[in-house]
C-alpha cells in the first residue's frame, strides 16, 4: 500500500510543498493528493491589482500538476479528524473522505472582521479571488468623484490604496490608519511612502480606528464619519477554524502550534505551513503571515516529511524574515530591510528599481508554482522499508 500524503490548500505554501514532495519521493511508493476549493492557482499578492481592473491570467491547477504525479481534488475541506487520520471534503463530486498517513495543513487565511459591525455586510476585501472580483465590479461601477476608503495601514492596505488611486485617478481614495502611516518603516522609507501618497492624491486619516461600516460611510472610534461609497477592509487576516475544531493545538488566534520542523506539537502525523502555522523564526519571533513565510515554512515542512519518511536526519532550513516589499502602484515600490529583531534598518530601496524588483518577485513566484517539480530528477527517494512498515508511518 502506498504511503498517503494529503496537502490541504494549493496556495503559495501548499502548491510549492506538493511539487517539492512529488519531485523528491518515489511515485511507486507514495501518493500525494492536493485538496483545493478553487480550480485555479490564485496569486494572492496580486488580487488588489485584479480588483483595480488589471486583467490577470490564472493558471489551472490541473495544468500545474499535470505530469507531476500529484493528484488534485477540487473540494472544500469541511473537517479534519486527526485521530482517525481522515479529511472530510465536499465539492462537485459530493461529500467524501480522504485518508492520510501524513497531512500538510496549508489552508491559508481570510480577512479578519474583528467583530466590527457592518464589515461583513457592507465592506469589500482582497483576501480571496471571489471577494476581489466582487470589489472589481463595484469599483468599475463608481463614477468620477466616487469615494473609496481603505481600512488598514499594513502591506495589503497600502498596496490596495495606491493601486486604486493610480488606476482610477478620478476617484477620491483615502486610507484609515489606527496609528501613524508607515510607522514601522525607516525614516527615509516613511518619507518615500508619504510622498507617494501625496503624489497619488490619497487622503490619510491617521490615528483613526474604524468601529462601524455603513453603506456609504465608516464611523471612527471618536464618532467622526468618513465618506465611503466603497469600504475596503484590510485590517488583518484570520485563519480558518478547522484546525482548532479538529483538536490540533492552536494559538489563541487559531494558528497551528508546531515545532522547529513544522510538525504539530499535538499530532505528529500533521504538519503545517503558510499563514495557518504559528512558526517561530530564527530571530525567536513568530513569522508574519506573508508569501515569504509561506515559502520558508513549506520548505521546512517538506524537508522534514521527506527525511522522516525515508529514514534520514531531519534538516533544519532557514526561517528568516528579511524585509517588506511594498508596491506603490505600477511604477513605484519600497523594499525595507529588517534586522534580526524584525526592526527596520536604515537601508531601503525605493522607486522604479524597487518596483521592478517586486515585479520580478511576483513573476518568480508565479513561475515556481507553474513548474511545481522544477523538472523531475531521475532518482527519487523511496520510503524506508523494514519488518514493520507501520512503524515508519507512525514516525513520519
CSV table of C-alpha atoms in Angstrom, one decimal:
chain,number,residue,atom,x,y,z
A,1,UNK,CA,0.0,0.0,0.0
A,2,UNK,CA,1.3,3.4,-0.9
A,3,UNK,CA,2.1,6.0,1.7
A,4,UNK,CA,-0.6,8.7,1.6
A,5,UNK,CA,0.3,12.4,1.9
A,6,UNK,CA,-2.6,14.8,1.7
A,7,UNK,CA,-1.9,18.6,1.3
A,8,UNK,CA,-4.7,20.9,2.2
A,9,UNK,CA,-4.7,24.1,0.1
A,10,UNK,CA,-2.9,25.0,-3.1
A,11,UNK,CA,-1.8,28.5,-2.3
A,12,UNK,CA,1.8,29.5,-2.3
A,13,UNK,CA,2.7,27.1,0.6
A,14,UNK,CA,0.6,24.2,-0.5
A,15,UNK,CA,1.3,24.2,-4.2
A,16,UNK,CA,5.0,24.6,-3.6
A,17,UNK,CA,5.1,21.8,-1.0
A,18,UNK,CA,3.1,19.4,-3.2
A,19,UNK,CA,5.5,19.9,-6.1
A,20,UNK,CA,8.6,19.5,-3.8
A,21,UNK,CA,7.2,16.3,-2.4
A,22,UNK,CA,6.5,14.9,-5.8
A,23,UNK,CA,9.9,15.8,-7.0
A,24,UNK,CA,11.8,14.0,-4.2
A,25,UNK,CA,9.6,11.0,-3.4
A,26,UNK,CA,9.1,7.9,-5.5
A,27,UNK,CA,5.6,7.7,-7.0
A,28,UNK,CA,5.8,3.9,-6.8
A,29,UNK,CA,5.6,4.1,-3.0
A,30,UNK,CA,3.9,7.4,-2.2
A,31,UNK,CA,0.6,9.0,-3.2
A,32,UNK,CA,0.3,12.8,-2.9
A,33,UNK,CA,-3.1,14.4,-3.0
A,34,UNK,CA,-3.8,18.2,-3.0
A,35,UNK,CA,-7.2,19.4,-1.9
A,36,UNK,CA,-8.3,22.9,-3.0
A,37,UNK,CA,-11.6,24.6,-3.4
A,38,UNK,CA,-10.7,26.7,-6.4
A,39,UNK,CA,-9.7,25.2,-9.8
A,40,UNK,CA,-7.1,27.9,-10.4
A,41,UNK,CA,-4.0,29.0,-8.6
A,42,UNK,CA,-4.7,32.4,-7.1
A,43,UNK,CA,-1.8,34.9,-6.9
A,44,UNK,CA,-3.0,36.4,-3.7
A,45,UNK,CA,-0.2,39.1,-3.8
A,46,UNK,CA,-1.9,40.5,-7.0
A,47,UNK,CA,-5.5,40.5,-6.0
A,48,UNK,CA,-5.5,44.2,-5.4
A,49,UNK,CA,-4.4,44.6,-9.0
A,50,UNK,CA,-7.3,42.5,-10.2
A,51,UNK,CA,-9.7,44.5,-8.1
A,52,UNK,CA,-8.3,47.7,-9.6
A,53,UNK,CA,-9.1,46.5,-13.1
A,54,UNK,CA,-6.0,44.7,-14.3
A,55,UNK,CA,-6.5,41.6,-16.4
A,56,UNK,CA,-4.7,38.7,-14.8
A,57,UNK,CA,-4.2,35.2,-16.3
A,58,UNK,CA,-4.9,32.4,-13.8
A,59,UNK,CA,-3.2,29.0,-14.0
A,60,UNK,CA,-5.4,26.0,-13.9
A,61,UNK,CA,-4.2,23.7,-11.1
A,62,UNK,CA,-5.0,20.7,-13.3
A,63,UNK,CA,-2.4,22.1,-15.7
A,64,UNK,CA,0.0,23.0,-13.0
A,65,UNK,CA,0.1,19.4,-11.6
A,66,UNK,CA,-0.2,17.6,-14.9
A,67,UNK,CA,2.5,15.1,-15.3
A,68,UNK,CA,3.8,15.6,-11.8
A,69,UNK,CA,2.1,12.6,-10.2
A,70,UNK,CA,0.2,14.9,-7.8
A,71,UNK,CA,-3.5,14.1,-7.5
A,72,UNK,CA,-5.8,17.1,-7.4
A,73,UNK,CA,-9.1,17.0,-5.6
A,74,UNK,CA,-11.3,20.1,-6.2
A,75,UNK,CA,-13.3,20.3,-3.0
A,76,UNK,CA,-13.8,22.3,0.1
A,77,UNK,CA,-12.4,20.9,3.4
A,78,UNK,CA,-15.1,20.7,6.0
A,79,UNK,CA,-13.3,18.9,8.7
A,80,UNK,CA,-10.2,17.0,9.9
A,81,UNK,CA,-10.1,14.0,12.2
A,82,UNK,CA,-6.5,13.6,13.3
A,83,UNK,CA,-7.3,10.6,15.5
A,84,UNK,CA,-8.7,8.7,12.5
A,85,UNK,CA,-6.3,10.4,10.1
A,86,UNK,CA,-9.1,11.5,7.7
A,87,UNK,CA,-10.2,14.7,6.0
A,88,UNK,CA,-13.8,15.4,5.2
A,89,UNK,CA,-14.5,17.3,1.9
A,90,UNK,CA,-17.4,18.5,-0.2
A,91,UNK,CA,-17.4,19.5,-3.8
A,92,UNK,CA,-18.7,18.8,-7.3
A,93,UNK,CA,-18.4,15.1,-6.6
A,94,UNK,CA,-20.4,15.3,-3.4
A,95,UNK,CA,-19.3,14.7,0.1
A,96,UNK,CA,-16.3,12.5,0.7
A,97,UNK,CA,-13.5,11.5,3.0
A,98,UNK,CA,-9.7,11.2,2.4
A,99,UNK,CA,-7.4,9.1,4.5
A,100,UNK,CA,-3.9,10.1,5.1
A,101,UNK,CA,-0.7,8.9,6.7
A,102,UNK,CA,0.8,12.4,6.8
A,103,UNK,CA,-1.2,15.6,6.5
A,104,UNK,CA,0.2,19.0,5.5
A,105,UNK,CA,-2.2,21.8,6.5
A,106,UNK,CA,-1.8,24.8,4.3
A,107,UNK,CA,-5.3,26.3,4.1
A,108,UNK,CA,-4.0,29.9,4.5
A,109,UNK,CA,-6.1,32.7,5.9
A,110,UNK,CA,-9.0,35.0,5.1
A,111,UNK,CA,-10.0,38.6,6.0
A,112,UNK,CA,-10.5,39.3,9.8
A,113,UNK,CA,-13.6,41.3,10.6
A,114,UNK,CA,-12.6,41.7,14.2
A,115,UNK,CA,-16.3,41.8,15.1
A,116,UNK,CA,-16.7,45.3,13.7
A,117,UNK,CA,-20.4,46.0,12.9
A,118,UNK,CA,-21.2,46.3,9.2
A,119,UNK,CA,-17.9,44.8,7.8
A,120,UNK,CA,-19.5,41.5,6.8
A,121,UNK,CA,-22.5,43.2,5.3
A,122,UNK,CA,-21.0,46.3,3.6
A,123,UNK,CA,-17.2,46.1,3.3
A,124,UNK,CA,-15.1,44.6,0.5
A,125,UNK,CA,-11.7,42.9,0.6
A,126,UNK,CA,-8.9,41.5,-1.5
A,127,UNK,CA,-8.2,38.4,0.6
A,128,UNK,CA,-9.7,36.0,-1.9
A,129,UNK,CA,-10.5,35.6,-5.6
A,130,UNK,CA,-14.3,35.9,-5.3
A,131,UNK,CA,-14.1,38.9,-3.0
A,132,UNK,CA,-11.5,40.7,-5.2
A,133,UNK,CA,-13.8,40.1,-8.2
A,134,UNK,CA,-16.8,41.5,-6.3
A,135,UNK,CA,-14.7,44.6,-5.5
A,136,UNK,CA,-13.6,44.9,-9.1
A,137,UNK,CA,-17.2,45.0,-10.2
A,138,UNK,CA,-18.1,47.6,-7.6
A,139,UNK,CA,-15.2,49.9,-8.4
A,140,UNK,CA,-16.0,49.7,-12.1
A,141,UNK,CA,-19.5,50.9,-11.3
A,142,UNK,CA,-18.2,54.0,-9.4
A,143,UNK,CA,-18.4,57.3,-11.3
A,144,UNK,CA,-16.0,60.2,-11.2
A,145,UNK,CA,-15.6,61.5,-7.7
A,146,UNK,CA,-16.6,58.3,-6.1
A,147,UNK,CA,-15.2,57.8,-2.6
A,148,UNK,CA,-13.1,54.7,-1.6
A,149,UNK,CA,-11.9,54.1,1.9
A,150,UNK,CA,-9.2,51.5,2.6
A,151,UNK,CA,-9.1,50.5,6.3
A,152,UNK,CA,-5.8,49.2,7.5
A,153,UNK,CA,-2.2,50.6,7.2
A,154,UNK,CA,-0.5,47.2,6.7
A,155,UNK,CA,1.1,46.0,3.5
A,156,UNK,CA,-2.3,45.0,1.9
A,157,UNK,CA,-3.9,48.3,2.8
A,158,UNK,CA,-1.0,50.4,1.4
A,159,UNK,CA,-0.8,48.4,-1.8
A,160,UNK,CA,-4.6,48.5,-2.4
A,161,UNK,CA,-4.9,52.2,-1.8
A,162,UNK,CA,-2.0,53.1,-4.1
A,163,UNK,CA,-3.2,50.7,-6.8
A,164,UNK,CA,-6.7,52.1,-6.7
A,165,UNK,CA,-5.5,55.7,-6.8
A,166,UNK,CA,-3.2,55.2,-9.7
A,167,UNK,CA,-5.6,53.1,-11.7
A,168,UNK,CA,-8.6,55.3,-11.1
A,169,UNK,CA,-7.4,58.9,-10.6
A,170,UNK,CA,-11.0,60.1,-11.0
A,171,UNK,CA,-11.8,58.5,-7.6
A,172,UNK,CA,-11.3,60.0,-4.2
A,173,UNK,CA,-9.2,57.4,-2.3
A,174,UNK,CA,-8.5,57.6,1.4
A,175,UNK,CA,-6.8,55.3,3.9
A,176,UNK,CA,-7.7,54.9,7.6
A,177,UNK,CA,-4.7,54.0,9.9
A,178,UNK,CA,-5.0,53.1,13.5
A,179,UNK,CA,-1.6,54.7,14.1
A,180,UNK,CA,0.9,56.6,12.1
A,181,UNK,CA,1.2,55.7,8.4
A,182,UNK,CA,4.3,53.7,7.9
A,183,UNK,CA,5.4,54.0,11.5
A,184,UNK,CA,7.3,50.7,11.2
A,185,UNK,CA,9.4,51.8,8.3
A,186,UNK,CA,12.7,53.6,8.5
A,187,UNK,CA,12.5,57.4,8.4
A,188,UNK,CA,13.6,57.6,4.7
A,189,UNK,CA,11.2,54.9,3.6
A,190,UNK,CA,8.4,56.5,5.6
A,191,UNK,CA,9.1,59.8,3.8
A,192,UNK,CA,9.1,58.0,0.5
A,193,UNK,CA,5.7,56.4,1.3
A,194,UNK,CA,4.2,59.8,2.3
A,195,UNK,CA,5.5,61.3,-0.9
A,196,UNK,CA,3.8,58.5,-2.9
A,197,UNK,CA,0.5,59.1,-1.2
A,198,UNK,CA,0.7,62.8,-1.8
A,199,UNK,CA,1.6,62.2,-5.5
A,200,UNK,CA,-1.4,59.9,-5.9
A,201,UNK,CA,-3.7,62.2,-4.0
A,202,UNK,CA,-4.6,59.7,-1.3
A,203,UNK,CA,-6.0,61.2,1.9
A,204,UNK,CA,-4.7,59.7,5.1
A,205,UNK,CA,-6.7,59.5,8.3
A,206,UNK,CA,-4.1,58.7,10.9
A,207,UNK,CA,-4.9,57.5,14.5
A,208,UNK,CA,-8.4,56.6,13.2
A,209,UNK,CA,-9.9,53.3,14.4
A,210,UNK,CA,-12.9,52.4,12.4
A,211,UNK,CA,-15.6,50.9,14.6
A,212,UNK,CA,-18.5,50.5,12.2
A,213,UNK,CA,-19.1,50.3,8.5
A,214,UNK,CA,-22.3,51.5,6.8
A,215,UNK,CA,-23.4,51.5,3.1
A,216,UNK,CA,-21.9,55.0,2.3
A,217,UNK,CA,-19.6,55.8,5.2
A,218,UNK,CA,-17.4,54.4,8.0
A,219,UNK,CA,-17.6,55.5,11.6
A,220,UNK,CA,-14.5,56.2,13.6
A,221,UNK,CA,-14.0,55.5,17.3
A,222,UNK,CA,-14.2,59.2,18.1
A,223,UNK,CA,-17.5,59.5,16.3
A,224,UNK,CA,-16.3,61.0,13.1
A,225,UNK,CA,-17.9,60.0,9.8
A,226,UNK,CA,-15.7,59.2,6.9
A,227,UNK,CA,-17.4,59.2,3.5
A,228,UNK,CA,-17.0,55.9,1.7
A,229,UNK,CA,-19.2,54.6,-1.1
A,230,UNK,CA,-16.8,51.6,-1.1
A,231,UNK,CA,-15.0,50.5,2.1
A,232,UNK,CA,-12.2,48.1,1.5
A,233,UNK,CA,-11.3,46.2,4.7
A,234,UNK,CA,-7.7,45.2,5.1
A,235,UNK,CA,-7.3,45.3,8.9
A,236,UNK,CA,-5.7,41.9,9.3
A,237,UNK,CA,-6.2,38.2,8.5
A,238,UNK,CA,-7.7,35.3,10.3
A,239,UNK,CA,-7.1,31.5,9.8
A,240,UNK,CA,-9.9,29.0,9.2
A,241,UNK,CA,-11.3,27.4,12.4
A,242,UNK,CA,-10.9,23.9,11.0
A,243,UNK,CA,-7.6,23.4,12.8
A,244,UNK,CA,-9.0,24.4,16.2
A,245,UNK,CA,-12.2,22.4,15.6
A,246,UNK,CA,-10.2,19.3,14.8
A,247,UNK,CA,-8.4,19.3,18.2
A,248,UNK,CA,-5.0,20.3,17.0
A,249,UNK,CA,-3.1,22.5,19.4
A,250,UNK,CA,-3.5,26.1,18.2
A,251,UNK,CA,-2.8,29.6,19.5
A,252,UNK,CA,-5.5,32.0,20.6
A,253,UNK,CA,-5.8,33.1,17.0
A,254,UNK,CA,-6.3,29.6,15.7
A,255,UNK,CA,-2.8,29.1,14.1
A,256,UNK,CA,-1.4,25.6,14.5
A,257,UNK,CA,1.4,25.3,17.1
A,258,UNK,CA,4.4,23.4,15.6
A,259,UNK,CA,8.0,22.5,16.5
A,260,UNK,CA,11.0,23.7,14.6
A,261,UNK,CA,10.3,21.3,11.7
A,262,UNK,CA,6.7,22.5,11.2
A,263,UNK,CA,5.3,19.4,12.9
A,264,UNK,CA,2.2,19.7,15.1
A,265,UNK,CA,3.2,19.5,18.7
A,266,UNK,CA,0.0,17.7,19.5
A,267,UNK,CA,-0.4,15.4,16.5
A,268,UNK,CA,2.9,14.1,14.9
A,269,UNK,CA,1.1,13.0,11.7
A,270,UNK,CA,0.2,16.6,10.9
A,271,UNK,CA,2.5,19.4,9.6
A,272,UNK,CA,1.5,23.0,8.8
A,273,UNK,CA,2.8,25.7,6.5
A,274,UNK,CA,1.8,29.2,5.4
A,275,UNK,CA,-0.5,31.6,7.1
A,276,UNK,CA,-2.1,28.9,9.3
A,277,UNK,CA,1.1,28.0,11.1
A,278,UNK,CA,2.5,29.6,14.3
A,279,UNK,CA,6.1,29.2,13.4
A,280,UNK,CA,9.0,30.8,15.4
A,281,UNK,CA,11.6,32.3,13.2
A,282,UNK,CA,15.3,32.2,13.6
A,283,UNK,CA,15.0,35.5,15.5
A,284,UNK,CA,12.8,34.0,18.1
A,285,UNK,CA,9.7,35.8,16.9
A,286,UNK,CA,6.6,34.4,15.2
A,287,UNK,CA,6.9,34.6,11.4
A,288,UNK,CA,4.3,37.1,9.9
A,289,UNK,CA,1.7,36.0,7.5
A,290,UNK,CA,3.3,36.5,4.1
A,291,UNK,CA,4.4,34.8,0.9
A,292,UNK,CA,7.9,34.8,2.1
A,293,UNK,CA,6.9,32.9,5.3
A,294,UNK,CA,4.8,30.5,3.2
A,295,UNK,CA,7.9,29.6,1.2
A,296,UNK,CA,10.2,29.1,4.2
A,297,UNK,CA,7.7,27.1,6.3
A,298,UNK,CA,6.7,24.9,3.3
A,299,UNK,CA,10.4,24.2,2.6
A,300,UNK,CA,11.0,23.2,6.2
A,301,UNK,CA,7.8,21.1,6.4
A,302,UNK,CA,8.6,19.1,3.2
A,303,UNK,CA,12.2,18.6,4.1
A,304,UNK,CA,11.1,17.1,7.5
A,305,UNK,CA,8.4,14.9,5.9
A,306,UNK,CA,10.8,13.5,3.4
A,307,UNK,CA,13.6,13.0,5.9
A,308,UNK,CA,11.4,11.1,8.4
A,309,UNK,CA,9.7,9.1,5.7
A,310,UNK,CA,13.0,8.0,4.1
A,311,UNK,CA,14.9,7.4,7.4
A,312,UNK,CA,17.3,10.3,7.1
A,313,UNK,CA,18.3,13.0,9.5
A,314,UNK,CA,15.8,15.9,9.5
A,315,UNK,CA,17.5,19.1,8.2
A,316,UNK,CA,16.9,22.5,9.7
A,317,UNK,CA,16.2,25.1,7.0
A,318,UNK,CA,16.2,28.8,7.4
A,319,UNK,CA,13.3,30.7,8.9
A,320,UNK,CA,14.4,34.2,8.4
A,321,UNK,CA,12.3,37.3,7.5
A,322,UNK,CA,14.4,39.7,5.5
A,323,UNK,CA,12.1,42.6,5.0
A,324,UNK,CA,8.9,44.1,3.5
A,325,UNK,CA,8.4,44.7,-0.2
A,326,UNK,CA,5.5,47.1,-0.8
A,327,UNK,CA,4.1,48.0,-4.2
A,328,UNK,CA,3.0,51.7,-4.6
A,329,UNK,CA,1.2,51.3,-7.9
A,330,UNK,CA,2.8,50.0,-11.0
A,331,UNK,CA,5.9,52.2,-11.2
A,332,UNK,CA,6.9,52.7,-7.5
A,333,UNK,CA,7.6,50.5,-4.6
A,334,UNK,CA,9.5,50.2,-1.3
A,335,UNK,CA,11.8,47.4,-0.2
A,336,UNK,CA,12.5,47.8,3.5
A,337,UNK,CA,15.2,45.5,5.1
A,338,UNK,CA,14.7,44.4,8.7
A,339,UNK,CA,17.3,43.3,11.3
A,340,UNK,CA,17.4,40.2,13.4
A,341,UNK,CA,14.8,41.7,15.8
A,342,UNK,CA,12.5,42.4,12.9
A,343,UNK,CA,13.0,46.1,13.2
A,344,UNK,CA,13.5,48.2,10.1
A,345,UNK,CA,17.1,49.1,9.2
A,346,UNK,CA,18.2,52.4,7.8
A,347,UNK,CA,18.6,50.9,4.4
A,348,UNK,CA,15.7,50.8,1.9
A,349,UNK,CA,15.2,50.7,-1.8
A,350,UNK,CA,12.5,52.8,-3.5
A,351,UNK,CA,11.2,54.0,-6.8
A,352,UNK,CA,11.2,52.2,-10.2
A,353,UNK,CA,14.1,49.9,-9.2
A,354,UNK,CA,12.1,48.6,-6.3
A,355,UNK,CA,9.1,48.3,-8.5
A,356,UNK,CA,11.0,46.2,-11.0
A,357,UNK,CA,12.3,44.0,-8.2
A,358,UNK,CA,8.8,43.5,-6.8
A,359,UNK,CA,7.6,42.6,-10.3
A,360,UNK,CA,10.4,40.1,-10.5
A,361,UNK,CA,9.4,38.5,-7.2
A,362,UNK,CA,5.8,38.1,-8.4
A,363,UNK,CA,7.0,36.6,-11.7
A,364,UNK,CA,9.4,34.3,-9.9
A,365,UNK,CA,6.7,33.1,-7.5
A,366,UNK,CA,4.3,32.5,-10.4
A,367,UNK,CA,6.9,30.6,-12.4
A,368,UNK,CA,7.7,28.4,-9.4
A,369,UNK,CA,4.1,27.5,-9.0
A,370,UNK,CA,3.7,26.8,-12.7
A,371,UNK,CA,6.7,24.4,-12.5
A,372,UNK,CA,5.9,22.5,-9.3
A,373,UNK,CA,8.6,19.8,-9.7
A,374,UNK,CA,11.2,22.0,-11.3
A,375,UNK,CA,11.9,19.1,-13.7
A,376,UNK,CA,11.6,15.7,-12.0
A,377,UNK,CA,15.1,14.2,-11.3
A,378,UNK,CA,16.0,10.7,-12.5
A,379,UNK,CA,16.2,9.3,-9.0
A,380,UNK,CA,13.6,9.9,-6.3
A,381,UNK,CA,13.7,8.6,-2.8
A,382,UNK,CA,11.7,5.7,-1.6
A,383,UNK,CA,10.2,5.3,1.9
A,384,UNK,CA,12.2,3.4,4.4
A,385,UNK,CA,11.4,-0.3,4.5
A,386,UNK,CA,11.7,-2.8,7.2
A,387,UNK,CA,10.0,-5.6,9.1
A,388,UNK,CA,7.4,-3.1,10.5
A,389,UNK,CA,6.2,-0.7,7.8
A,390,UNK,CA,3.6,0.7,10.2
A,391,UNK,CA,6.4,2.0,12.4
A,392,UNK,CA,7.5,4.2,9.5
A,393,UNK,CA,4.0,5.5,9.2
A,394,UNK,CA,3.8,6.4,12.9
A,395,UNK,CA,7.3,8.0,12.8
A,396,UNK,CA,6.5,10.1,9.8
